[in-house]
JSON list of C-alpha atoms in Angstrom, two decimals:
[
{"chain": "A", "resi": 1, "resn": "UNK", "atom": "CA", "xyz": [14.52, -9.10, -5.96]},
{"chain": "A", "resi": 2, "resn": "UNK", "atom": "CA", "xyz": [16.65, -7.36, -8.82]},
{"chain": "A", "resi": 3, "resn": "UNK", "atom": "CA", "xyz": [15.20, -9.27, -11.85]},
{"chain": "A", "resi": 4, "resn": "UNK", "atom": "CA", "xyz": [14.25, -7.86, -15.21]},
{"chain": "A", "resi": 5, "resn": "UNK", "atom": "CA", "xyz": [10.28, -7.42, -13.69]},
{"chain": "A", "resi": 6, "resn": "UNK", "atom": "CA", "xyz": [11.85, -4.18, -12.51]},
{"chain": "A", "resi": 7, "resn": "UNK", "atom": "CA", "xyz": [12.33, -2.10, -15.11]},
{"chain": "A", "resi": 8, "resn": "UNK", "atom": "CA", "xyz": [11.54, 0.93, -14.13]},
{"chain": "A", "resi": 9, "resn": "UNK", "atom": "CA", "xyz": [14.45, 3.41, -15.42]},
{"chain": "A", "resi": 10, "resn": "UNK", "atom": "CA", "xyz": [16.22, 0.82, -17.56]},
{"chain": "A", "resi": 11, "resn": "UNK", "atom": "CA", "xyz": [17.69, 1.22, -21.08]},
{"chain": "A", "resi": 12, "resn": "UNK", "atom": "CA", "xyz": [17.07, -0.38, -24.10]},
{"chain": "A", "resi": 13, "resn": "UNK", "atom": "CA", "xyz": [13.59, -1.63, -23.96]},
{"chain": "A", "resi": 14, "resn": "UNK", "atom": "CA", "xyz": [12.24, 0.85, -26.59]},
{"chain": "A", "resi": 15, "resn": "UNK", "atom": "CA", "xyz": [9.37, 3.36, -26.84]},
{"chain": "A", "resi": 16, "resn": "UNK", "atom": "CA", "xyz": [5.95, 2.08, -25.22]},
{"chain": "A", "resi": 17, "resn": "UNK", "atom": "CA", "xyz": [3.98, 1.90, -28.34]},
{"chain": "A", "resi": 18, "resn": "UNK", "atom": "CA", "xyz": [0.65, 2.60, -27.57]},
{"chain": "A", "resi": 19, "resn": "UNK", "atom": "CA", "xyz": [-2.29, 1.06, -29.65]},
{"chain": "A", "resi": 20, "resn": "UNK", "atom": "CA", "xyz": [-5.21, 3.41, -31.25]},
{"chain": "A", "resi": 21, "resn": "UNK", "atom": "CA", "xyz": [-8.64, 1.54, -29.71]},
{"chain": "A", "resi": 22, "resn": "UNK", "atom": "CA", "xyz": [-6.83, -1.45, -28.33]},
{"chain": "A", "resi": 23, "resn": "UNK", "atom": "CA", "xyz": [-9.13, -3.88, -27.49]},
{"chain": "A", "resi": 24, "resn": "UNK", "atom": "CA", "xyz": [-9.64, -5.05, -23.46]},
{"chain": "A", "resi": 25, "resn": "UNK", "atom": "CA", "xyz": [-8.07, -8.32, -24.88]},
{"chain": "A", "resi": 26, "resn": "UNK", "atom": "CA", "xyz": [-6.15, -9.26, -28.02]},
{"chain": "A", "resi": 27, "resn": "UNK", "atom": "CA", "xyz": [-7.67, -12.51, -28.38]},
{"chain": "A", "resi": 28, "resn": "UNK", "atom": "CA", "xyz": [-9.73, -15.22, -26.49]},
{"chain": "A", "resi": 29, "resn": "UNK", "atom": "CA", "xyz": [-7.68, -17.18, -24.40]},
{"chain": "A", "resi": 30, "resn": "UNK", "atom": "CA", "xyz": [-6.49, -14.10, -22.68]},
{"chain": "A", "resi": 31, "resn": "UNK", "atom": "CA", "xyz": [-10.02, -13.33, -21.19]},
{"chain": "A", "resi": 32, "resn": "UNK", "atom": "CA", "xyz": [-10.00, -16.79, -20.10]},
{"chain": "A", "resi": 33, "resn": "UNK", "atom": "CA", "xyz": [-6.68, -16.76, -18.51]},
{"chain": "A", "resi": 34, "resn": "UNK", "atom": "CA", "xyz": [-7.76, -13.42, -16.00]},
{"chain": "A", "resi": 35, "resn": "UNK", "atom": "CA", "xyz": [-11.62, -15.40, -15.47]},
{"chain": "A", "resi": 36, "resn": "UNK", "atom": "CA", "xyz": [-9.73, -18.78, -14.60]},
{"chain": "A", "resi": 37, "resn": "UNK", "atom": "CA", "xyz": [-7.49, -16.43, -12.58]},
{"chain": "A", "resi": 38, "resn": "UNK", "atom": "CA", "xyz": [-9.80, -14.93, -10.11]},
{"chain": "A", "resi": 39, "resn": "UNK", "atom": "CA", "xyz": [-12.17, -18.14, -10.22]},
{"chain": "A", "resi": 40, "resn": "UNK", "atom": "CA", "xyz": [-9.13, -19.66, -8.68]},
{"chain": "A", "resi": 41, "resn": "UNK", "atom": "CA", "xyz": [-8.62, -17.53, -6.26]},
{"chain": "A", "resi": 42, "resn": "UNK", "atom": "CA", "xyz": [-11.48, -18.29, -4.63]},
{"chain": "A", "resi": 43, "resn": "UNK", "atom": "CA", "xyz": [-10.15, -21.07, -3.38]},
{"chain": "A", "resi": 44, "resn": "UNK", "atom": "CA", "xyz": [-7.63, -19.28, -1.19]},
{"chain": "A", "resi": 45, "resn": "UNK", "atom": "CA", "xyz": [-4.81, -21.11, -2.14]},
{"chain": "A", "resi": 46, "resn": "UNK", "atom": "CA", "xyz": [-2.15, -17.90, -2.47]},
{"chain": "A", "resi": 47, "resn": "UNK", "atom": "CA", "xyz": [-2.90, -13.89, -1.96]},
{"chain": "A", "resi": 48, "resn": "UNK", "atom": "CA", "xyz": [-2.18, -10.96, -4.66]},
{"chain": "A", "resi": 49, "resn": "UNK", "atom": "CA", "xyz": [1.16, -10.63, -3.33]},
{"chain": "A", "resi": 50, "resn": "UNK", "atom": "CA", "xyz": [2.10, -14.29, -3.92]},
{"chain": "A", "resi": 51, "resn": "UNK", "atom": "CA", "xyz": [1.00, -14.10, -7.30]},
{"chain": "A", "resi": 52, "resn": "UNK", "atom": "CA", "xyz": [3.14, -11.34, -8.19]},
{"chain": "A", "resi": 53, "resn": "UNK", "atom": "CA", "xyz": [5.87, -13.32, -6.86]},
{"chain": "A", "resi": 54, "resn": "UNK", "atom": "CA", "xyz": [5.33, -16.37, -8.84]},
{"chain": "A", "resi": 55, "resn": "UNK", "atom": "CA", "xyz": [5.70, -13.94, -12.39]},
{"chain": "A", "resi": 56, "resn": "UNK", "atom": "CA", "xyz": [8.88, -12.69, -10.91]},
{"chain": "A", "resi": 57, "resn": "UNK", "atom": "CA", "xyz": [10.16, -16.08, -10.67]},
{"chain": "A", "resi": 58, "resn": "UNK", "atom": "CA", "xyz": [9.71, -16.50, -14.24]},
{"chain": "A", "resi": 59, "resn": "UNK", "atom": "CA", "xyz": [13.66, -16.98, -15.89]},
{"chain": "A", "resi": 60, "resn": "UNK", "atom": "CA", "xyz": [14.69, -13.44, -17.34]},
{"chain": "A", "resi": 61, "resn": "UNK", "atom": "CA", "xyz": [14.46, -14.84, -21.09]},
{"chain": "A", "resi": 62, "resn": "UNK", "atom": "CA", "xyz": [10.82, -16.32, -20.76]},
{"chain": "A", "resi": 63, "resn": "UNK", "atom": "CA", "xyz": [9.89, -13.34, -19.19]},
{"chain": "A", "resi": 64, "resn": "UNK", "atom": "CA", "xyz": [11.14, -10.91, -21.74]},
{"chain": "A", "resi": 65, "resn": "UNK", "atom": "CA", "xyz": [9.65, -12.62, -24.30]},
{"chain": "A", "resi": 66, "resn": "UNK", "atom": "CA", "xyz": [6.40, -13.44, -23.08]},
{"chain": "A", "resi": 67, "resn": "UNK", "atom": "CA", "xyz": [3.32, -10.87, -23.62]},
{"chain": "A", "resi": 68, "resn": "UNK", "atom": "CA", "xyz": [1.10, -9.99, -20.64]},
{"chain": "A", "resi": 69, "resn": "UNK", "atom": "CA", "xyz": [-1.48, -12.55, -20.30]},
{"chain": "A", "resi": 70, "resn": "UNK", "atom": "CA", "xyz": [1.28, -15.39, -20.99]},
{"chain": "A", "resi": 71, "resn": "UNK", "atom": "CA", "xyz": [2.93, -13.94, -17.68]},
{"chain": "A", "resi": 72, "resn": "UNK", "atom": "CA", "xyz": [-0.29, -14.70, -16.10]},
{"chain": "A", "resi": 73, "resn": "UNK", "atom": "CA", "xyz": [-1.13, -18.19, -17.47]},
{"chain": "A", "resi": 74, "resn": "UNK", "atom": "CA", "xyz": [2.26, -19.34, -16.80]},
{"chain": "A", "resi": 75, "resn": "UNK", "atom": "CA", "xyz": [1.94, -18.21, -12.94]},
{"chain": "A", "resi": 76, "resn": "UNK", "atom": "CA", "xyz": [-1.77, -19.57, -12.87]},
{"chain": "A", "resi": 77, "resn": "UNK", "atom": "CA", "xyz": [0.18, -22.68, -14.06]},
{"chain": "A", "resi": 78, "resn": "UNK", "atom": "CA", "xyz": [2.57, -23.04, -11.81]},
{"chain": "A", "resi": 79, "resn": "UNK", "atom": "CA", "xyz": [0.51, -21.88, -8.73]},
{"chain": "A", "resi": 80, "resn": "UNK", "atom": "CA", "xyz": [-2.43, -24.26, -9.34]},
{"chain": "A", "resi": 81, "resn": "UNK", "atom": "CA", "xyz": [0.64, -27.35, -9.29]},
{"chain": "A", "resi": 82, "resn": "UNK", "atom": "CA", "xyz": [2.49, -25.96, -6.29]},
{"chain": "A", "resi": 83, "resn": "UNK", "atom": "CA", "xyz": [-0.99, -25.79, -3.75]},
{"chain": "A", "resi": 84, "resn": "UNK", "atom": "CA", "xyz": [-2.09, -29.40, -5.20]},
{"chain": "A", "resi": 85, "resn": "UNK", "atom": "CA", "xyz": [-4.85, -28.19, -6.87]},
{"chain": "A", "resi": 86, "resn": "UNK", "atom": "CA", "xyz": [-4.12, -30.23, -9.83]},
{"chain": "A", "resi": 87, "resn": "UNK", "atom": "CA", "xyz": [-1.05, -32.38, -10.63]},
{"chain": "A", "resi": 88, "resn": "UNK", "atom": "CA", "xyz": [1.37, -31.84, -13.24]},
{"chain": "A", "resi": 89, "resn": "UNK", "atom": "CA", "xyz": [0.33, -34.78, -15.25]},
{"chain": "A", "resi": 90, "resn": "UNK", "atom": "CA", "xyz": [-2.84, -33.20, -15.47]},
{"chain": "A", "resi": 91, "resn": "UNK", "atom": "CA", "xyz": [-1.55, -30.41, -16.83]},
{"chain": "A", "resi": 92, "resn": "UNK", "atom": "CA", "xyz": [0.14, -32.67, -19.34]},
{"chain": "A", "resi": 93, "resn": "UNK", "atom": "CA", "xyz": [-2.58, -34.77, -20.28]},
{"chain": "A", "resi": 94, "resn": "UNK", "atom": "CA", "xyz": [-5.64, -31.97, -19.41]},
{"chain": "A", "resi": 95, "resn": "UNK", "atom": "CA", "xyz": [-7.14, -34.78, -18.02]},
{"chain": "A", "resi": 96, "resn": "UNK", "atom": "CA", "xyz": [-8.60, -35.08, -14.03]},
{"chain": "A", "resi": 97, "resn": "UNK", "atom": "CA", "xyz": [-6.34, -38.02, -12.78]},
{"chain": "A", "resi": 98, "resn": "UNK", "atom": "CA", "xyz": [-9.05, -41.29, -12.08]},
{"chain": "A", "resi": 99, "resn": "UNK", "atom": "CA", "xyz": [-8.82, -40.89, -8.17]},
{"chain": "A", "resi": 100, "resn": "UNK", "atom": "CA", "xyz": [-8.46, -37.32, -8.00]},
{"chain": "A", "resi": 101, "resn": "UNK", "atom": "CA", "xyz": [-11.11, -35.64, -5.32]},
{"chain": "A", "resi": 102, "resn": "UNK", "atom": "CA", "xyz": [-14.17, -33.82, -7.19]},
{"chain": "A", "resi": 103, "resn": "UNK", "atom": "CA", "xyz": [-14.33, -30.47, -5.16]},
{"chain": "A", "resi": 104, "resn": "UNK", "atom": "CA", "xyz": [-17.26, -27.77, -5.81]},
{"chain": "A", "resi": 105, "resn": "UNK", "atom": "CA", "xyz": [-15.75, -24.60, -6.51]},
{"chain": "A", "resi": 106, "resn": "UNK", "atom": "CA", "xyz": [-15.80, -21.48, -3.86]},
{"chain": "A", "resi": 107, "resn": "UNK", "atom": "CA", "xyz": [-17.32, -19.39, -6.60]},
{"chain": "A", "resi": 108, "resn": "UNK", "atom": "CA", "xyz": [-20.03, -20.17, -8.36]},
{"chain": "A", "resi": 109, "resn": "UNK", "atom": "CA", "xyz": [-21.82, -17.76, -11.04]},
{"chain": "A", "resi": 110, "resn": "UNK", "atom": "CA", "xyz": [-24.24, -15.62, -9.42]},
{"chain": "A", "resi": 111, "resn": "UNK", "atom": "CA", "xyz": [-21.08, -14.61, -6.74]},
{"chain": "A", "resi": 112, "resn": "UNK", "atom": "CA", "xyz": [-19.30, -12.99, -9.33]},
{"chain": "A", "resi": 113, "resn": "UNK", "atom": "CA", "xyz": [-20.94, -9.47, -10.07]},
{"chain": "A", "resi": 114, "resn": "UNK", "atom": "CA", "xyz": [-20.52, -8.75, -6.02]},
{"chain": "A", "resi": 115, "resn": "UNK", "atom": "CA", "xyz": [-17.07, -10.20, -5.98]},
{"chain": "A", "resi": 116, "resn": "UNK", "atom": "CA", "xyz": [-15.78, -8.58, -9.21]},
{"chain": "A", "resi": 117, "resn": "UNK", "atom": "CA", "xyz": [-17.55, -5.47, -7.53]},
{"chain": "A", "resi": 118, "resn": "UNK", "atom": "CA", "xyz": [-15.92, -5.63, -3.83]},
{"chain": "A", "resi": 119, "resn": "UNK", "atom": "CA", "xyz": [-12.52, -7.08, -4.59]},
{"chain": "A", "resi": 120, "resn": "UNK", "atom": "CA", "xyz": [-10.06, -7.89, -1.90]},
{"chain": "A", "resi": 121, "resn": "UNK", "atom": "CA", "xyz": [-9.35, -4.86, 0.49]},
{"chain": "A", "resi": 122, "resn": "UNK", "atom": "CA", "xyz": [-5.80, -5.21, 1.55]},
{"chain": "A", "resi": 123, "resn": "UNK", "atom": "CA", "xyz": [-6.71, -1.84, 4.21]},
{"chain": "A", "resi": 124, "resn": "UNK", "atom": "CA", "xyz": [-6.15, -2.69, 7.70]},
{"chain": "A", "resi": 125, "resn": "UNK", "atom": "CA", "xyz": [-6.74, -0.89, 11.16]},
{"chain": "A", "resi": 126, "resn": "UNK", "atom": "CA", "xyz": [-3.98, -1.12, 13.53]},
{"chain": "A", "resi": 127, "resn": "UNK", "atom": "CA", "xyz": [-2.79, 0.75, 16.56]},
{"chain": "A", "resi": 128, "resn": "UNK", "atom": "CA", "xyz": [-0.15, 4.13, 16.24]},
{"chain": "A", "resi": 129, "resn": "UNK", "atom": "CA", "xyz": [0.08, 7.09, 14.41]},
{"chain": "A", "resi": 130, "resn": "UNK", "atom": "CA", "xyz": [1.81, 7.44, 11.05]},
{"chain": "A", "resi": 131, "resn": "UNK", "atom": "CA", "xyz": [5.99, 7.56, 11.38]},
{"chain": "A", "resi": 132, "resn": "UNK", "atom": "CA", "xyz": [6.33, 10.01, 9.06]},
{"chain": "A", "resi": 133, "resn": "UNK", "atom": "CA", "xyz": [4.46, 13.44, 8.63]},
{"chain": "A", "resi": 134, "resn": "UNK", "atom": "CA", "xyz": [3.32, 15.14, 5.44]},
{"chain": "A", "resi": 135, "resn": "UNK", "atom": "CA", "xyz": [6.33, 17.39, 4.45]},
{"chain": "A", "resi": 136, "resn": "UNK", "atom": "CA", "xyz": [8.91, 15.10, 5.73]},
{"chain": "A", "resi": 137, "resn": "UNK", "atom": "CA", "xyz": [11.93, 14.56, 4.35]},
{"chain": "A", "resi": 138, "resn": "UNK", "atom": "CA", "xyz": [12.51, 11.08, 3.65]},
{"chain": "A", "resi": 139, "resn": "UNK", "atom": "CA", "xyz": [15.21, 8.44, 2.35]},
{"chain": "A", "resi": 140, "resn": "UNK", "atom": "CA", "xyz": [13.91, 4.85, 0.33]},
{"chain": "A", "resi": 141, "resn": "UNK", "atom": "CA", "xyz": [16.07, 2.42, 2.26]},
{"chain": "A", "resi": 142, "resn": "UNK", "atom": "CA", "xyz": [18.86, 0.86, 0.21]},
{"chain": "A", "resi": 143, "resn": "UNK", "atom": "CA", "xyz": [17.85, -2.50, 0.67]},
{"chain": "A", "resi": 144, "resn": "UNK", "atom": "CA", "xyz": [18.03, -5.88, -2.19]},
{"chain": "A", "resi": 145, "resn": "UNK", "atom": "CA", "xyz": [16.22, -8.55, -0.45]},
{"chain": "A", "resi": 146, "resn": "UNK", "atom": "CA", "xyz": [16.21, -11.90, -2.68]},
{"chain": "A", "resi": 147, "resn": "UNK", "atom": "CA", "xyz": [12.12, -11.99, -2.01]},
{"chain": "A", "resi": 148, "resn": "UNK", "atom": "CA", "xyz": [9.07, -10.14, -3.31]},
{"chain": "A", "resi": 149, "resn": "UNK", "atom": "CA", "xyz": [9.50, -6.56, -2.79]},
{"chain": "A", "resi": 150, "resn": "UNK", "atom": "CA", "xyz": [7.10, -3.19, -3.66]},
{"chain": "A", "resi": 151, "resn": "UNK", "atom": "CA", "xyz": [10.24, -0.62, -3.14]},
{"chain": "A", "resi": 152, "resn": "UNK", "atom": "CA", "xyz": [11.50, -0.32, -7.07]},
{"chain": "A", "resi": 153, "resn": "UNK", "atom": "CA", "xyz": [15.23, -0.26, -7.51]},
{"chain": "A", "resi": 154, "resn": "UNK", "atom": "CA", "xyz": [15.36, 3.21, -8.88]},
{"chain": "A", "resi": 155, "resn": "UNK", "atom": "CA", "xyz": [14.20, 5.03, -5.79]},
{"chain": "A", "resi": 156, "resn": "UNK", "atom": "CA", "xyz": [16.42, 2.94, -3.51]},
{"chain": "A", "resi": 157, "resn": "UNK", "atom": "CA", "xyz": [18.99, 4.98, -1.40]},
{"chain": "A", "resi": 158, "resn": "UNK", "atom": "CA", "xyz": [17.13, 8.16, -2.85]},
{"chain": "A", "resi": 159, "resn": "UNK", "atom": "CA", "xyz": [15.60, 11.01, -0.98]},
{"chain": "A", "resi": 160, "resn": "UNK", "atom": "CA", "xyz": [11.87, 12.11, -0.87]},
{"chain": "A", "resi": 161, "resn": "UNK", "atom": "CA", "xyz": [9.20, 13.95, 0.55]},
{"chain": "A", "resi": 162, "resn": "UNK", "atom": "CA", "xyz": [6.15, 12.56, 1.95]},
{"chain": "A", "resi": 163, "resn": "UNK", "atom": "CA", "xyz": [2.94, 14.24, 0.29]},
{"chain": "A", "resi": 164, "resn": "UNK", "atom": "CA", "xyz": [0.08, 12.11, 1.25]},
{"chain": "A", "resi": 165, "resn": "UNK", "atom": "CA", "xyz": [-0.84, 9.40, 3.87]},
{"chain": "A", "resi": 166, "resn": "UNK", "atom": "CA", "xyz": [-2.66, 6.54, 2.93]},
{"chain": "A", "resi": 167, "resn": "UNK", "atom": "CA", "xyz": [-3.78, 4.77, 5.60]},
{"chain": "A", "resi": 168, "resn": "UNK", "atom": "CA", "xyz": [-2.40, 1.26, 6.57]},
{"chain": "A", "resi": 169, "resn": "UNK", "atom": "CA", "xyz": [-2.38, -2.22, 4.10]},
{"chain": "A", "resi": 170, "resn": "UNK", "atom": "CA", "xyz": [-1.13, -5.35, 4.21]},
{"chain": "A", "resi": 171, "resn": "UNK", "atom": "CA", "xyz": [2.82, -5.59, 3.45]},
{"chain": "A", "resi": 172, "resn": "UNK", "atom": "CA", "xyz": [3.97, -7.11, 0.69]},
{"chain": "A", "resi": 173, "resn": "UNK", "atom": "CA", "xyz": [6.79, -8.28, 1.37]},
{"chain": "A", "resi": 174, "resn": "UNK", "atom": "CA", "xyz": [6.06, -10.79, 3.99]},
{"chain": "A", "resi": 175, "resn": "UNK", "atom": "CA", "xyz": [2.34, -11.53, 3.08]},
{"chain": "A", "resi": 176, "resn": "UNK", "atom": "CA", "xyz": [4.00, -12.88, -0.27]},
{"chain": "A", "resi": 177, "resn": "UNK", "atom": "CA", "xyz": [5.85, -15.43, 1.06]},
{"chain": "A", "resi": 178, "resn": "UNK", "atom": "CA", "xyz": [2.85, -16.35, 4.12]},
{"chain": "A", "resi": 179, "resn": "UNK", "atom": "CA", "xyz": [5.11, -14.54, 6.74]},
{"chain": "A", "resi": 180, "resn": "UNK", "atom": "CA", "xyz": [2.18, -13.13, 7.85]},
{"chain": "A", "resi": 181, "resn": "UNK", "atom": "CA", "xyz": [0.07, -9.66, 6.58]},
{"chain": "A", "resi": 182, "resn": "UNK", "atom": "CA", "xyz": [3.12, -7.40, 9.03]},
{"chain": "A", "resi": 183, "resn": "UNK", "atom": "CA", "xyz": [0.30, -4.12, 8.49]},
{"chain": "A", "resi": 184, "resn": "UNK", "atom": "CA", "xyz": [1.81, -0.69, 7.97]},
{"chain": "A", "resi": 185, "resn": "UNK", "atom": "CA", "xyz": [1.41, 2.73, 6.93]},
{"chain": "A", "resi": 186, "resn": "UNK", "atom": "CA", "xyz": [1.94, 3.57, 3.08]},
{"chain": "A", "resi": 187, "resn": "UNK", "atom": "CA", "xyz": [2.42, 7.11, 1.85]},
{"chain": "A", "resi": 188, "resn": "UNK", "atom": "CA", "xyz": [2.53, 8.60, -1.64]},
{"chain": "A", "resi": 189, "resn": "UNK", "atom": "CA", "xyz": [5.94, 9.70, -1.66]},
{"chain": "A", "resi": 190, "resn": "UNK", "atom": "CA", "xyz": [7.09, 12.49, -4.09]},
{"chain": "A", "resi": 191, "resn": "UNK", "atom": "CA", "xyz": [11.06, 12.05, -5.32]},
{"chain": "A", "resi": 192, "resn": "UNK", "atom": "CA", "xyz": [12.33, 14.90, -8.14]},
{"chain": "A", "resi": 193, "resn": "UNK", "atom": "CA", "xyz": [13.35, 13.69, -11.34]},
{"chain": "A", "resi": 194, "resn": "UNK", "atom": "CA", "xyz": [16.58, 14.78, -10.45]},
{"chain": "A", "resi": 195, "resn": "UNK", "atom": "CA", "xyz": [16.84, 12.73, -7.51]},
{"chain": "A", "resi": 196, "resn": "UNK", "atom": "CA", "xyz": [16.12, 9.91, -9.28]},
{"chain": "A", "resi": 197, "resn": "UNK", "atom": "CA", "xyz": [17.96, 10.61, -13.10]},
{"chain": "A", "resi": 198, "resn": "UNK", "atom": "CA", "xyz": [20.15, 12.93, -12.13]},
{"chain": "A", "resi": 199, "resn": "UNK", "atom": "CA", "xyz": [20.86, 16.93, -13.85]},
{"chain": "A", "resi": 200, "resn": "UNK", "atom": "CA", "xyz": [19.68, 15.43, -17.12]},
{"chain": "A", "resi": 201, "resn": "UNK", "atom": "CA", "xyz": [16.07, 14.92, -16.16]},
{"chain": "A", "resi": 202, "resn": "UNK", "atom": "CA", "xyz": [13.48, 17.91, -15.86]},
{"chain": "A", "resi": 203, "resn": "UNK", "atom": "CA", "xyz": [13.96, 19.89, -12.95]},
{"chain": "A", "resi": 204, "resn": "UNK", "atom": "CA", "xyz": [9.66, 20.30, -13.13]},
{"chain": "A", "resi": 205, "resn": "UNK", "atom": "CA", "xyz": [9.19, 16.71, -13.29]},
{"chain": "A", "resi": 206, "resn": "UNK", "atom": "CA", "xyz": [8.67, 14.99, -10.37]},
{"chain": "A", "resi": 207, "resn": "UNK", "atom": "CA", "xyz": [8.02, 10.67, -9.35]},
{"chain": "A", "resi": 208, "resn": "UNK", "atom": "CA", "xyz": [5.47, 9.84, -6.47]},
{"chain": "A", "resi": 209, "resn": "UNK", "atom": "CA", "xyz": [5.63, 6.60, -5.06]},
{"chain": "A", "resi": 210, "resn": "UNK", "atom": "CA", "xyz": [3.51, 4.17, -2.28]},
{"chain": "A", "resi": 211, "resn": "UNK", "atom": "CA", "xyz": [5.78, 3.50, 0.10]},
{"chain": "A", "resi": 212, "resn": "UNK", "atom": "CA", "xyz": [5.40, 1.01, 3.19]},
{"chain": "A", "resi": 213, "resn": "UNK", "atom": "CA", "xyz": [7.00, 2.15, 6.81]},
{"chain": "A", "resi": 214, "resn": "UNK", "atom": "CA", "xyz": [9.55, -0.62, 6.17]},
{"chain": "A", "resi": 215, "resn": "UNK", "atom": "CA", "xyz": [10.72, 0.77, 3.02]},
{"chain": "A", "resi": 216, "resn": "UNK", "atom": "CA", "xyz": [11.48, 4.33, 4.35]},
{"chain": "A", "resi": 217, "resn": "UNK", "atom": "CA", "xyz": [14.06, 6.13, 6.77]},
{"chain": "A", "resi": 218, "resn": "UNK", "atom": "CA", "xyz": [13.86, 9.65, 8.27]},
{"chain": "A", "resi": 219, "resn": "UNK", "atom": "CA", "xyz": [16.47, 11.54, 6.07]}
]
């Protein structure tokens, strides 16, 4: 998915300006747009992978001018409408429809310290050894698909080396769009600047990226 989520080695979008103490959140809503977030998720309804989906579905002009947590309420929006959680004339009115099923929520308060403290593990076992072998010369596969995808556009077609194994997680591109968890191995793969930028970037400076099986070919 080439949308303007990706924009890792693009132009024109200014120096990051980092902020001297900034504060976990900028104002109240925003903590209560990540707690309605994961109390939502208890329900199952979508994965991590989905979610990251729905903000890359967000029209280019929205999403460029939207700050972080806006990203996030709009896809908490649009995720809690499209898995009938709520309607979207509740959302309009903020208002439980009159014949609307009363459900008690997955999560309740004293399950949040362990579940804020476990997480989700997205490491699976699974049968075979690794494809690829610390050292190896690899290539990121050219590839565009119109779905979710972890394989940034800069590193496409370009040639690495693998320097660490990871172990096996769930894929992202099919466990976005419930095609199933499709478990692989993920290495840290290490591309040179140069690779990437070409002879203008630092010959010392170096990307490493998580790669999935899928994304790689044996160069």
């Amino acid at each position: 998915m080439n949308g303007v989520h990706d924009m890792g080695g693009m132009h024109g979008m200014g120096p990051i300006q980092a902020e001297k103490n900034e504060p976990v959140f900028h104002a109240p809503w925003e903590g209560r747009t990540l707690a309605l977030t994961l109390a939502v998720a208890a329900w199952s309804k979508w994965n991590i992978d989905a979610g990251r989906h729905q903000i890359e579905l967000i029209p280019a002009a929205e999403y460029l001018r939207m700050s972080y947590y806006e990203k996030w309420y709009t896809r908490l929006v649009e995720l809690l409408a499209k898995t009938g959680l709520v309607t979207r004339e509740e959302l309009t009115s903020g208002k439980p429809e009159a014949d609307s099923p009363k459900a008690t929520p997955p999560l309740t308060a004293d399950r949040v310290p362990r579940m804020l403290a476990n997480g989700t593990l997205a490491s699976r076992e699974i049968p075979g050894a690794p494809r690829f072998q610390l050292g190896q010369q690899v290539r990121a596969r050219n590839m565009h698909p119109t779905g979710h995808t972890r394989l940034p556009r800069y590193a496409r077609g370009k040639l690495g080396t693998v320097d660490r194994h990871h172990g096996a997680f769930v894929f992202p591109d099919t466990n976005a769009h419930f095609l199933g968890e499709k478990p692989q191995h993920v290495y840290s793969v290490r591309f040179a600047a140069r690779e990437l930028w070409g002879d203008q970037a630092s010959p010392r400076d170096a990307v490493y990226i998580d790669l999935w099986d899928d994304y790689l070919e044996p160069a």
